[in-house]
């Protein structure tokens, strides 16, 4: 049984897939299997995958979405460690080796992330934050509160212990694009999260990225923020009370924003009011509370 099961999720990215697979084949850590799960590609992806002797292929009979496709991969593999790789992203040769080393040295760590860069459709390095956020960086340890503020783990940069999924369950198929964030949050509730501070993952930015589909992401984020809220209230003394209070205030403010973006300004105002009660010194929350009384198009422009 290979130690690492690589879940290669595929959907209509034949232009990028050969380079993605070549990045796997160049890994210095060799004890792995490649399991490609295709979610209904129509662009020649399935035919190309079928010709690769070192790839085990699973072809979904119908389009299941990102997170149920990952669950299919989890159920179809048995490696001690599980890596996720989207078919348009790339790995540097030492990516798996460095992550496995960190996991072996830190039994309390359940998930390891790497640093990385953004590239365009031609594979060229992109400066700045082309998707509106920097490639996540953090110190190995307890990052749970950090995950309230942003998703600190890009899926293609993640390597997790199988036991995390066995213990906590798989990905939530009800999400469109934030199901990995929810999964990492569940893991961070129970485990430390490791970070290899080297640019070992290349995240490709192009017109078909799920992160461009904002309205579906906003609906996801509202669901996620509502799910996070009671979990923060139940943290007890794990963190300083002031830090938890700040995190709860931020989560409520973020919930207020996405509720308003989703056409529910009344609910947005309720969440902003809860945020203000938790952190009355954050002026931006007052401004956004007031903006909920403006037309939705104006609210969006003010963000």
PDB file of C-alpha atoms in Angstrom:
ATOM      1  CA  UNK A   1       0.000   0.000   0.000  1.00  0.00           C
ATOM      2  CA  UNK A   2       1.490   3.389  -0.950  1.00  0.00           C
ATOM      3  CA  UNK A   3       1.987   5.809   1.915  1.00  0.00           C
ATOM      4  CA  UNK A   4       0.473   8.820   0.123  1.00  0.00           C
ATOM      5  CA  UNK A   5      -2.718   8.760  -1.907  1.00  0.00           C
ATOM      6  CA  UNK A   6      -2.846  11.720  -4.299  1.00  0.00           C
ATOM      7  CA  UNK A   7      -6.402  12.726  -5.143  1.00  0.00           C
ATOM      8  CA  UNK A   8      -6.103  14.379  -8.548  1.00  0.00           C
ATOM      9  CA  UNK A   9      -9.432  16.115  -9.159  1.00  0.00           C
ATOM     10  CA  UNK A  10     -10.144  16.721 -12.844  1.00  0.00           C
ATOM     11  CA  UNK A  11     -12.727  18.715 -14.751  1.00  0.00           C
ATOM     12  CA  UNK A  12     -12.200  20.121 -18.250  1.00  0.00           C
ATOM     13  CA  UNK A  13      -8.609  21.286 -17.824  1.00  0.00           C
ATOM     14  CA  UNK A  14      -6.858  19.215 -20.494  1.00  0.00           C
ATOM     15  CA  UNK A  15      -4.714  22.254 -21.374  1.00  0.00           C
ATOM     16  CA  UNK A  16      -3.120  22.156 -17.901  1.00  0.00           C
ATOM     17  CA  UNK A  17      -3.408  18.497 -16.923  1.00  0.00           C
ATOM     18  CA  UNK A  18      -0.204  17.090 -18.539  1.00  0.00           C
ATOM     19  CA  UNK A  19       1.972  19.667 -16.744  1.00  0.00           C
ATOM     20  CA  UNK A  20       0.131  18.961 -13.491  1.00  0.00           C
ATOM     21  CA  UNK A  21       0.799  15.215 -13.780  1.00  0.00           C
ATOM     22  CA  UNK A  22       4.422  15.812 -14.756  1.00  0.00           C
ATOM     23  CA  UNK A  23       4.822  17.738 -11.492  1.00  0.00           C
ATOM     24  CA  UNK A  24       3.632  14.659  -9.613  1.00  0.00           C
ATOM     25  CA  UNK A  25       5.989  12.385 -11.499  1.00  0.00           C
ATOM     26  CA  UNK A  26       8.951  14.623 -10.610  1.00  0.00           C
ATOM     27  CA  UNK A  27       8.376  14.306  -6.857  1.00  0.00           C
ATOM     28  CA  UNK A  28      11.453  13.326  -4.863  1.00  0.00           C
ATOM     29  CA  UNK A  29       9.214  11.411  -2.439  1.00  0.00           C
ATOM     30  CA  UNK A  30       8.201   8.294  -4.363  1.00  0.00           C
ATOM     31  CA  UNK A  31       5.899   6.243  -2.103  1.00  0.00           C
ATOM     32  CA  UNK A  32       2.603   7.417  -3.581  1.00  0.00           C
ATOM     33  CA  UNK A  33      -0.283   6.475  -5.819  1.00  0.00           C
ATOM     34  CA  UNK A  34      -2.063   8.803  -8.250  1.00  0.00           C
ATOM     35  CA  UNK A  35      -5.835   8.461  -8.302  1.00  0.00           C
ATOM     36  CA  UNK A  36      -7.524  10.754 -10.810  1.00  0.00           C
ATOM     37  CA  UNK A  37     -11.220  11.406 -10.200  1.00  0.00           C
ATOM     38  CA  UNK A  38     -12.817  13.032 -13.218  1.00  0.00           C
ATOM     39  CA  UNK A  39     -16.119  14.815 -12.642  1.00  0.00           C
ATOM     40  CA  UNK A  40     -17.534  14.630 -16.154  1.00  0.00           C
ATOM     41  CA  UNK A  41     -14.961  16.265 -18.415  1.00  0.00           C
ATOM     42  CA  UNK A  42     -15.872  16.675 -22.086  1.00  0.00           C
ATOM     43  CA  UNK A  43     -12.576  18.094 -23.386  1.00  0.00           C
ATOM     44  CA  UNK A  44     -10.472  14.950 -23.851  1.00  0.00           C
ATOM     45  CA  UNK A  45      -9.373  14.709 -20.217  1.00  0.00           C
ATOM     46  CA  UNK A  46     -10.797  11.202 -19.783  1.00  0.00           C
ATOM     47  CA  UNK A  47      -9.161   9.897 -22.928  1.00  0.00           C
ATOM     48  CA  UNK A  48      -5.781  11.342 -21.912  1.00  0.00           C
ATOM     49  CA  UNK A  49      -6.015   9.925 -18.390  1.00  0.00           C
ATOM     50  CA  UNK A  50      -6.927   6.482 -19.719  1.00  0.00           C
ATOM     51  CA  UNK A  51      -3.619   6.371 -21.600  1.00  0.00           C
ATOM     52  CA  UNK A  52      -1.469   7.009 -18.484  1.00  0.00           C
ATOM     53  CA  UNK A  53      -0.200   3.694 -17.065  1.00  0.00           C
ATOM     54  CA  UNK A  54       0.714   5.133 -13.650  1.00  0.00           C
ATOM     55  CA  UNK A  55      -2.682   6.713 -12.939  1.00  0.00           C
ATOM     56  CA  UNK A  56      -5.692   4.903 -11.538  1.00  0.00           C
ATOM     57  CA  UNK A  57      -8.797   6.544 -12.963  1.00  0.00           C
ATOM     58  CA  UNK A  58     -12.269   6.993 -11.547  1.00  0.00           C
ATOM     59  CA  UNK A  59     -14.810   8.518 -13.922  1.00  0.00           C
ATOM     60  CA  UNK A  60     -17.907   9.902 -12.208  1.00  0.00           C
ATOM     61  CA  UNK A  61     -21.069   8.865 -14.044  1.00  0.00           C
ATOM     62  CA  UNK A  62     -22.502  12.322 -13.374  1.00  0.00           C
ATOM     63  CA  UNK A  63     -21.146  15.671 -12.262  1.00  0.00           C
ATOM     64  CA  UNK A  64     -20.897  15.489  -8.467  1.00  0.00           C
ATOM     65  CA  UNK A  65     -19.106  18.746  -7.684  1.00  0.00           C
ATOM     66  CA  UNK A  66     -15.717  19.340  -6.111  1.00  0.00           C
ATOM     67  CA  UNK A  67     -16.309  18.025  -2.621  1.00  0.00           C
ATOM     68  CA  UNK A  68     -18.248  14.860  -3.366  1.00  0.00           C
ATOM     69  CA  UNK A  69     -15.594  14.098  -5.994  1.00  0.00           C
ATOM     70  CA  UNK A  70     -12.980  14.339  -3.234  1.00  0.00           C
ATOM     71  CA  UNK A  71     -15.109  12.041  -1.077  1.00  0.00           C
ATOM     72  CA  UNK A  72     -15.178   9.504  -3.916  1.00  0.00           C
ATOM     73  CA  UNK A  73     -11.395   9.652  -3.889  1.00  0.00           C
ATOM     74  CA  UNK A  74     -11.216   9.237  -0.118  1.00  0.00           C
ATOM     75  CA  UNK A  75     -13.439   6.160  -0.262  1.00  0.00           C
ATOM     76  CA  UNK A  76     -11.384   4.657  -3.095  1.00  0.00           C
ATOM     77  CA  UNK A  77      -7.927   4.980  -1.526  1.00  0.00           C
ATOM     78  CA  UNK A  78      -6.213   3.771   1.622  1.00  0.00           C
ATOM     79  CA  UNK A  79      -2.915   5.666   1.882  1.00  0.00           C
ATOM     80  CA  UNK A  80      -1.888   6.775   5.363  1.00  0.00           C
ATOM     81  CA  UNK A  81      -1.595  10.336   4.031  1.00  0.00           C
ATOM     82  CA  UNK A  82      -3.887  12.123   1.575  1.00  0.00           C
ATOM     83  CA  UNK A  83      -2.854  14.891  -0.813  1.00  0.00           C
ATOM     84  CA  UNK A  84      -5.276  16.954  -2.866  1.00  0.00           C
ATOM     85  CA  UNK A  85      -4.262  18.341  -6.259  1.00  0.00           C
ATOM     86  CA  UNK A  86      -6.515  20.202  -8.662  1.00  0.00           C
ATOM     87  CA  UNK A  87      -5.729  19.455 -12.288  1.00  0.00           C
ATOM     88  CA  UNK A  88      -4.768  23.045 -13.156  1.00  0.00           C
ATOM     89  CA  UNK A  89      -2.231  23.526 -10.339  1.00  0.00           C
ATOM     90  CA  UNK A  90       1.431  22.476 -10.092  1.00  0.00           C
ATOM     91  CA  UNK A  91       3.813  21.028  -7.503  1.00  0.00           C
ATOM     92  CA  UNK A  92       7.530  21.638  -7.111  1.00  0.00           C
ATOM     93  CA  UNK A  93       9.617  18.429  -6.849  1.00  0.00           C
ATOM     94  CA  UNK A  94      10.201  18.503  -3.065  1.00  0.00           C
ATOM     95  CA  UNK A  95       6.618  19.323  -2.108  1.00  0.00           C
ATOM     96  CA  UNK A  96       5.596  15.909  -0.774  1.00  0.00           C
ATOM     97  CA  UNK A  97       9.015  15.139   0.704  1.00  0.00           C
ATOM     98  CA  UNK A  98       9.028  18.268   2.859  1.00  0.00           C
ATOM     99  CA  UNK A  99       5.453  17.717   4.021  1.00  0.00           C
ATOM    100  CA  UNK A 100       5.989  14.072   4.959  1.00  0.00           C
ATOM    101  CA  UNK A 101       9.096  15.042   6.925  1.00  0.00           C
ATOM    102  CA  UNK A 102       7.109  17.596   8.928  1.00  0.00           C
ATOM    103  CA  UNK A 103       4.315  15.129   9.665  1.00  0.00           C
ATOM    104  CA  UNK A 104       6.770  12.446  10.758  1.00  0.00           C
ATOM    105  CA  UNK A 105       8.448  14.895  13.145  1.00  0.00           C
ATOM    106  CA  UNK A 106       5.198  16.289  14.601  1.00  0.00           C
ATOM    107  CA  UNK A 107       2.618  13.658  15.636  1.00  0.00           C
ATOM    108  CA  UNK A 108       0.194  16.360  16.838  1.00  0.00           C
ATOM    109  CA  UNK A 109       0.004  17.822  13.322  1.00  0.00           C
ATOM    110  CA  UNK A 110      -2.880  16.487  11.245  1.00  0.00           C
ATOM    111  CA  UNK A 111      -2.529  18.648   8.141  1.00  0.00           C
ATOM    112  CA  UNK A 112       0.476  20.255   6.428  1.00  0.00           C
ATOM    113  CA  UNK A 113       0.320  23.193   4.024  1.00  0.00           C
ATOM    114  CA  UNK A 114       3.075  24.705   1.893  1.00  0.00           C
ATOM    115  CA  UNK A 115       3.884  28.160   0.688  1.00  0.00           C
ATOM    116  CA  UNK A 116       3.366  28.908  -2.950  1.00  0.00           C
ATOM    117  CA  UNK A 117       2.940  31.296  -5.828  1.00  0.00           C
ATOM    118  CA  UNK A 118       0.249  32.316  -8.301  1.00  0.00           C
ATOM    119  CA  UNK A 119       0.726  31.589 -12.011  1.00  0.00           C
ATOM    120  CA  UNK A 120      -1.337  32.520 -15.046  1.00  0.00           C
ATOM    121  CA  UNK A 121      -2.753  30.283 -17.748  1.00  0.00           C
ATOM    122  CA  UNK A 122       0.643  30.170 -19.471  1.00  0.00           C
ATOM    123  CA  UNK A 123       2.461  29.211 -16.278  1.00  0.00           C
ATOM    124  CA  UNK A 124       4.027  32.632 -15.750  1.00  0.00           C
ATOM    125  CA  UNK A 125       4.494  33.983 -12.228  1.00  0.00           C
ATOM    126  CA  UNK A 126       1.865  36.554 -11.242  1.00  0.00           C
ATOM    127  CA  UNK A 127       2.905  39.351  -8.920  1.00  0.00           C
ATOM    128  CA  UNK A 128       0.708  40.707  -6.126  1.00  0.00           C
ATOM    129  CA  UNK A 129      -2.620  39.139  -5.165  1.00  0.00           C
ATOM    130  CA  UNK A 130      -4.452  38.336  -8.428  1.00  0.00           C
ATOM    131  CA  UNK A 131      -7.426  36.782  -6.609  1.00  0.00           C
ATOM    132  CA  UNK A 132      -7.568  39.423  -3.883  1.00  0.00           C
ATOM    133  CA  UNK A 133      -5.628  37.457  -1.265  1.00  0.00           C
ATOM    134  CA  UNK A 134      -2.020  36.533  -0.634  1.00  0.00           C
ATOM    135  CA  UNK A 135      -0.834  32.944  -0.781  1.00  0.00           C
ATOM    136  CA  UNK A 136      -1.408  31.821   2.841  1.00  0.00           C
ATOM    137  CA  UNK A 137       1.518  31.700   5.284  1.00  0.00           C
ATOM    138  CA  UNK A 138       1.489  30.860   9.003  1.00  0.00           C
ATOM    139  CA  UNK A 139       3.504  29.163  11.733  1.00  0.00           C
ATOM    140  CA  UNK A 140       3.006  25.493  12.556  1.00  0.00           C
ATOM    141  CA  UNK A 141       0.662  25.142  15.517  1.00  0.00           C
ATOM    142  CA  UNK A 142      -2.900  25.944  16.507  1.00  0.00           C
ATOM    143  CA  UNK A 143      -4.335  28.011  13.645  1.00  0.00           C
ATOM    144  CA  UNK A 144      -8.024  27.617  14.458  1.00  0.00           C
ATOM    145  CA  UNK A 145      -8.711  31.286  15.196  1.00  0.00           C
ATOM    146  CA  UNK A 146      -6.725  32.255  12.107  1.00  0.00           C
ATOM    147  CA  UNK A 147      -9.148  30.216  10.015  1.00  0.00           C
ATOM    148  CA  UNK A 148     -11.966  32.475  11.193  1.00  0.00           C
ATOM    149  CA  UNK A 149     -10.387  35.392   9.342  1.00  0.00           C
ATOM    150  CA  UNK A 150      -9.492  33.616   6.117  1.00  0.00           C
ATOM    151  CA  UNK A 151      -8.979  30.219   4.551  1.00  0.00           C
ATOM    152  CA  UNK A 152      -5.302  29.622   5.275  1.00  0.00           C
ATOM    153  CA  UNK A 153      -5.003  26.357   3.345  1.00  0.00           C
ATOM    154  CA  UNK A 154      -5.169  26.159  -0.456  1.00  0.00           C
ATOM    155  CA  UNK A 155      -6.389  22.697  -1.381  1.00  0.00           C
ATOM    156  CA  UNK A 156      -3.577  21.807  -3.789  1.00  0.00           C
ATOM    157  CA  UNK A 157      -1.018  22.679  -1.109  1.00  0.00           C
ATOM    158  CA  UNK A 158      -2.517  20.355   1.525  1.00  0.00           C
ATOM    159  CA  UNK A 159      -1.381  16.965   2.800  1.00  0.00           C
ATOM    160  CA  UNK A 160      -3.416  15.427   5.628  1.00  0.00           C
ATOM    161  CA  UNK A 161      -3.381  12.290   7.707  1.00  0.00           C
ATOM    162  CA  UNK A 162      -6.019   9.755   6.688  1.00  0.00           C
ATOM    163  CA  UNK A 163      -7.115   9.584  10.328  1.00  0.00           C
ATOM    164  CA  UNK A 164      -8.407  13.166  10.097  1.00  0.00           C
ATOM    165  CA  UNK A 165     -11.057  12.112   7.594  1.00  0.00           C
ATOM    166  CA  UNK A 166     -11.734   8.793   9.318  1.00  0.00           C
ATOM    167  CA  UNK A 167     -12.350  10.603  12.596  1.00  0.00           C
ATOM    168  CA  UNK A 168     -14.107  13.754  11.377  1.00  0.00           C
ATOM    169  CA  UNK A 169     -15.805  12.647   8.177  1.00  0.00           C
ATOM    170  CA  UNK A 170     -15.188  13.784   4.629  1.00  0.00           C
ATOM    171  CA  UNK A 171     -15.880  17.006   2.786  1.00  0.00           C
ATOM    172  CA  UNK A 172     -19.335  18.567   2.939  1.00  0.00           C
ATOM    173  CA  UNK A 173     -20.818  18.129  -0.536  1.00  0.00           C
ATOM    174  CA  UNK A 174     -23.340  20.928   0.047  1.00  0.00           C
ATOM    175  CA  UNK A 175     -20.650  23.554  -0.544  1.00  0.00           C
ATOM    176  CA  UNK A 176     -19.658  24.897  -3.954  1.00  0.00           C
ATOM    177  CA  UNK A 177     -16.266  26.429  -3.215  1.00  0.00           C
ATOM    178  CA  UNK A 178     -15.812  26.722   0.566  1.00  0.00           C
ATOM    179  CA  UNK A 179     -16.036  23.063   1.549  1.00  0.00           C
ATOM    180  CA  UNK A 180     -12.268  22.770   1.890  1.00  0.00           C
ATOM    181  CA  UNK A 181     -12.278  25.739   4.315  1.00  0.00           C
ATOM    182  CA  UNK A 182     -14.893  23.985   6.433  1.00  0.00           C
ATOM    183  CA  UNK A 183     -12.890  20.738   6.332  1.00  0.00           C
ATOM    184  CA  UNK A 184      -9.668  22.463   7.403  1.00  0.00           C
ATOM    185  CA  UNK A 185     -11.558  24.174  10.245  1.00  0.00           C
ATOM    186  CA  UNK A 186     -12.790  20.794  11.497  1.00  0.00           C
ATOM    187  CA  UNK A 187      -9.256  19.405  11.342  1.00  0.00           C
ATOM    188  CA  UNK A 188      -7.835  22.461  13.135  1.00  0.00           C
ATOM    189  CA  UNK A 189     -10.345  21.950  15.949  1.00  0.00           C
ATOM    190  CA  UNK A 190      -8.688  18.614  16.719  1.00  0.00           C
ATOM    191  CA  UNK A 191      -5.110  18.889  15.424  1.00  0.00           C
ATOM    192  CA  UNK A 192      -2.258  21.312  14.957  1.00  0.00           C
ATOM    193  CA  UNK A 193      -1.649  22.431  11.379  1.00  0.00           C
ATOM    194  CA  UNK A 194       1.853  22.445   9.897  1.00  0.00           C
ATOM    195  CA  UNK A 195       3.402  24.828   7.408  1.00  0.00           C
ATOM    196  CA  UNK A 196       6.394  24.356   5.104  1.00  0.00           C
ATOM    197  CA  UNK A 197       7.568  27.886   4.403  1.00  0.00           C
ATOM    198  CA  UNK A 198       8.758  27.273   0.864  1.00  0.00           C
ATOM    199  CA  UNK A 199       7.018  28.065  -2.465  1.00  0.00           C
ATOM    200  CA  UNK A 200       6.266  24.443  -3.337  1.00  0.00           C
ATOM    201  CA  UNK A 201       2.752  24.827  -4.783  1.00  0.00           C
ATOM    202  CA  UNK A 202       1.791  26.854  -7.816  1.00  0.00           C
ATOM    203  CA  UNK A 203      -1.850  27.959  -7.908  1.00  0.00           C
ATOM    204  CA  UNK A 204      -3.051  28.692 -11.430  1.00  0.00           C
ATOM    205  CA  UNK A 205      -5.292  31.722 -11.946  1.00  0.00           C
ATOM    206  CA  UNK A 206      -7.509  31.653 -15.020  1.00  0.00           C
ATOM    207  CA  UNK A 207     -11.047  32.510 -16.055  1.00  0.00           C
ATOM    208  CA  UNK A 208     -12.555  29.198 -14.954  1.00  0.00           C
ATOM    209  CA  UNK A 209     -11.410  29.305 -11.299  1.00  0.00           C
ATOM    210  CA  UNK A 210     -14.265  28.582  -8.887  1.00  0.00           C
ATOM    211  CA  UNK A 211     -13.186  31.614  -6.858  1.00  0.00           C
ATOM    212  CA  UNK A 212     -14.380  33.839  -9.732  1.00  0.00           C
ATOM    213  CA  UNK A 213     -18.000  32.700  -9.276  1.00  0.00           C
ATOM    214  CA  UNK A 214     -18.706  35.242  -6.569  1.00  0.00           C
ATOM    215  CA  UNK A 215     -22.430  34.827  -5.995  1.00  0.00           C
ATOM    216  CA  UNK A 216     -22.100  31.097  -5.318  1.00  0.00           C
ATOM    217  CA  UNK A 217     -19.129  31.774  -3.057  1.00  0.00           C
ATOM    218  CA  UNK A 218     -21.164  34.366  -1.115  1.00  0.00           C
ATOM    219  CA  UNK A 219     -23.877  31.788  -0.467  1.00  0.00           C
ATOM    220  CA  UNK A 220     -21.197  29.351   0.666  1.00  0.00           C
ATOM    221  CA  UNK A 221     -19.638  31.941   2.959  1.00  0.00           C
ATOM    222  CA  UNK A 222     -22.960  32.746   4.607  1.00  0.00           C
ATOM    223  CA  UNK A 223     -23.481  29.064   5.358  1.00  0.00           C
ATOM    224  CA  UNK A 224     -19.918  28.733   6.632  1.00  0.00           C
ATOM    225  CA  UNK A 225     -20.111  31.816   8.879  1.00  0.00           C
ATOM    226  CA  UNK A 226     -23.376  30.605  10.409  1.00  0.00           C
ATOM    227  CA  UNK A 227     -21.734  27.214  11.048  1.00  0.00           C
ATOM    228  CA  UNK A 228     -18.626  28.763  12.638  1.00  0.00           C
ATOM    229  CA  UNK A 229     -20.501  31.068  15.040  1.00  0.00           C
ATOM    230  CA  UNK A 230     -21.625  28.491  17.664  1.00  0.00           C
ATOM    231  CA  UNK A 231     -18.277  26.692  17.472  1.00  0.00           C
ATOM    232  CA  UNK A 232     -16.493  29.859  18.563  1.00  0.00           C
ATOM    233  CA  UNK A 233     -18.864  30.250  21.488  1.00  0.00           C
ATOM    234  CA  UNK A 234     -17.959  26.733  22.647  1.00  0.00           C
ATOM    235  CA  UNK A 235     -14.163  27.141  22.697  1.00  0.00           C
ATOM    236  CA  UNK A 236     -13.893  27.533  26.455  1.00  0.00           C
ATOM    237  CA  UNK A 237     -10.407  28.500  27.645  1.00  0.00           C
ATOM    238  CA  UNK A 238      -8.463  27.208  24.635  1.00  0.00           C
ATOM    239  CA  UNK A 239      -7.567  30.790  23.653  1.00  0.00           C
ATOM    240  CA  UNK A 240      -7.450  34.116  25.451  1.00  0.00           C
ATOM    241  CA  UNK A 241     -10.992  35.405  25.887  1.00  0.00           C
ATOM    242  CA  UNK A 242     -10.103  38.698  24.183  1.00  0.00           C
ATOM    243  CA  UNK A 243      -8.860  36.834  21.083  1.00  0.00           C
ATOM    244  CA  UNK A 244     -12.005  34.732  20.915  1.00  0.00           C
ATOM    245  CA  UNK A 245     -14.155  37.832  21.308  1.00  0.00           C
ATOM    246  CA  UNK A 246     -12.324  39.524  18.420  1.00  0.00           C
ATOM    247  CA  UNK A 247     -12.754  36.435  16.269  1.00  0.00           C
ATOM    248  CA  UNK A 248     -16.452  36.228  17.074  1.00  0.00           C
ATOM    249  CA  UNK A 249     -16.861  39.908  16.205  1.00  0.00           C
ATOM    250  CA  UNK A 250     -15.085  39.429  12.889  1.00  0.00           C
ATOM    251  CA  UNK A 251     -17.164  36.361  12.046  1.00  0.00           C
ATOM    252  CA  UNK A 252     -20.408  38.237  12.727  1.00  0.00           C
ATOM    253  CA  UNK A 253     -19.243  41.195  10.635  1.00  0.00           C
ATOM    254  CA  UNK A 254     -18.330  38.862   7.769  1.00  0.00           C
ATOM    255  CA  UNK A 255     -21.716  37.189   8.123  1.00  0.00           C
ATOM    256  CA  UNK A 256     -23.377  40.596   7.969  1.00  0.00           C
ATOM    257  CA  UNK A 257     -21.569  41.362   4.721  1.00  0.00           C
ATOM    258  CA  UNK A 258     -22.351  38.107   2.923  1.00  0.00           C
ATOM    259  CA  UNK A 259     -25.972  38.098   4.137  1.00  0.00           C
ATOM    260  CA  UNK A 260     -26.394  41.574   2.651  1.00  0.00           C
ATOM    261  CA  UNK A 261     -24.653  40.540  -0.573  1.00  0.00           C
ATOM    262  CA  UNK A 262     -27.074  37.614  -0.746  1.00  0.00           C
ATOM    263  CA  UNK A 263     -30.040  40.012  -0.712  1.00  0.00           C
ATOM    264  CA  UNK A 264     -30.847  39.859   3.010  1.00  0.00           C
ATOM    265  CA  UNK A 265     -29.911  43.282   4.433  1.00  0.00           C
ATOM    266  CA  UNK A 266     -32.134  42.811   7.492  1.00  0.00           C
ATOM    267  CA  UNK A 267     -30.207  39.718   8.515  1.00  0.00           C
ATOM    268  CA  UNK A 268     -27.011  41.570   7.670  1.00  0.00           C
ATOM    269  CA  UNK A 269     -27.873  44.352  10.112  1.00  0.00           C
ATOM    270  CA  UNK A 270     -28.574  41.817  12.859  1.00  0.00           C
ATOM    271  CA  UNK A 271     -25.135  40.263  12.371  1.00  0.00           C
ATOM    272  CA  UNK A 272     -23.425  43.658  12.237  1.00  0.00           C
ATOM    273  CA  UNK A 273     -25.180  44.605  15.492  1.00  0.00           C
ATOM    274  CA  UNK A 274     -23.855  41.430  17.148  1.00  0.00           C
ATOM    275  CA  UNK A 275     -20.379  42.276  15.883  1.00  0.00           C
ATOM    276  CA  UNK A 276     -20.567  45.807  17.292  1.00  0.00           C
ATOM    277  CA  UNK A 277     -21.666  44.462  20.679  1.00  0.00           C
ATOM    278  CA  UNK A 278     -18.589  42.201  20.714  1.00  0.00           C
ATOM    279  CA  UNK A 279     -16.173  44.823  19.399  1.00  0.00           C
ATOM    280  CA  UNK A 280     -17.566  48.382  19.592  1.00  0.00           C
ATOM    281  CA  UNK A 281     -14.272  49.928  18.443  1.00  0.00           C
ATOM    282  CA  UNK A 282     -14.268  48.571  14.878  1.00  0.00           C
ATOM    283  CA  UNK A 283     -15.437  51.572  12.835  1.00  0.00           C
ATOM    284  CA  UNK A 284     -15.746  49.611   9.599  1.00  0.00           C
ATOM    285  CA  UNK A 285     -18.615  47.588  11.055  1.00  0.00           C
ATOM    286  CA  UNK A 286     -20.621  50.740  11.766  1.00  0.00           C
ATOM    287  CA  UNK A 287     -20.018  51.951   8.213  1.00  0.00           C
ATOM    288  CA  UNK A 288     -21.167  48.686   6.701  1.00  0.00           C
ATOM    289  CA  UNK A 289     -24.195  48.537   8.997  1.00  0.00           C
ATOM    290  CA  UNK A 290     -25.230  51.951   7.648  1.00  0.00           C
ATOM    291  CA  UNK A 291     -24.542  50.851   4.067  1.00  0.00           C
ATOM    292  CA  UNK A 292     -27.098  48.040   4.340  1.00  0.00           C
ATOM    293  CA  UNK A 293     -29.802  50.698   3.980  1.00  0.00           C
ATOM    294  CA  UNK A 294     -28.453  51.601   0.518  1.00  0.00           C
ATOM    295  CA  UNK A 295     -29.343  49.795  -2.735  1.00  0.00           C
ATOM    296  CA  UNK A 296     -27.554  46.471  -3.133  1.00  0.00           C
ATOM    297  CA  UNK A 297     -25.469  47.664  -6.096  1.00  0.00           C
ATOM    298  CA  UNK A 298     -24.213  50.599  -4.048  1.00  0.00           C
ATOM    299  CA  UNK A 299     -23.413  48.332  -1.082  1.00  0.00           C
ATOM    300  CA  UNK A 300     -21.299  46.098  -3.321  1.00  0.00           C
ATOM    301  CA  UNK A 301     -19.321  49.047  -4.678  1.00  0.00           C
ATOM    302  CA  UNK A 302     -18.535  50.285  -1.158  1.00  0.00           C
ATOM    303  CA  UNK A 303     -16.861  47.034  -0.092  1.00  0.00           C
TER     304      UNK A 303
END
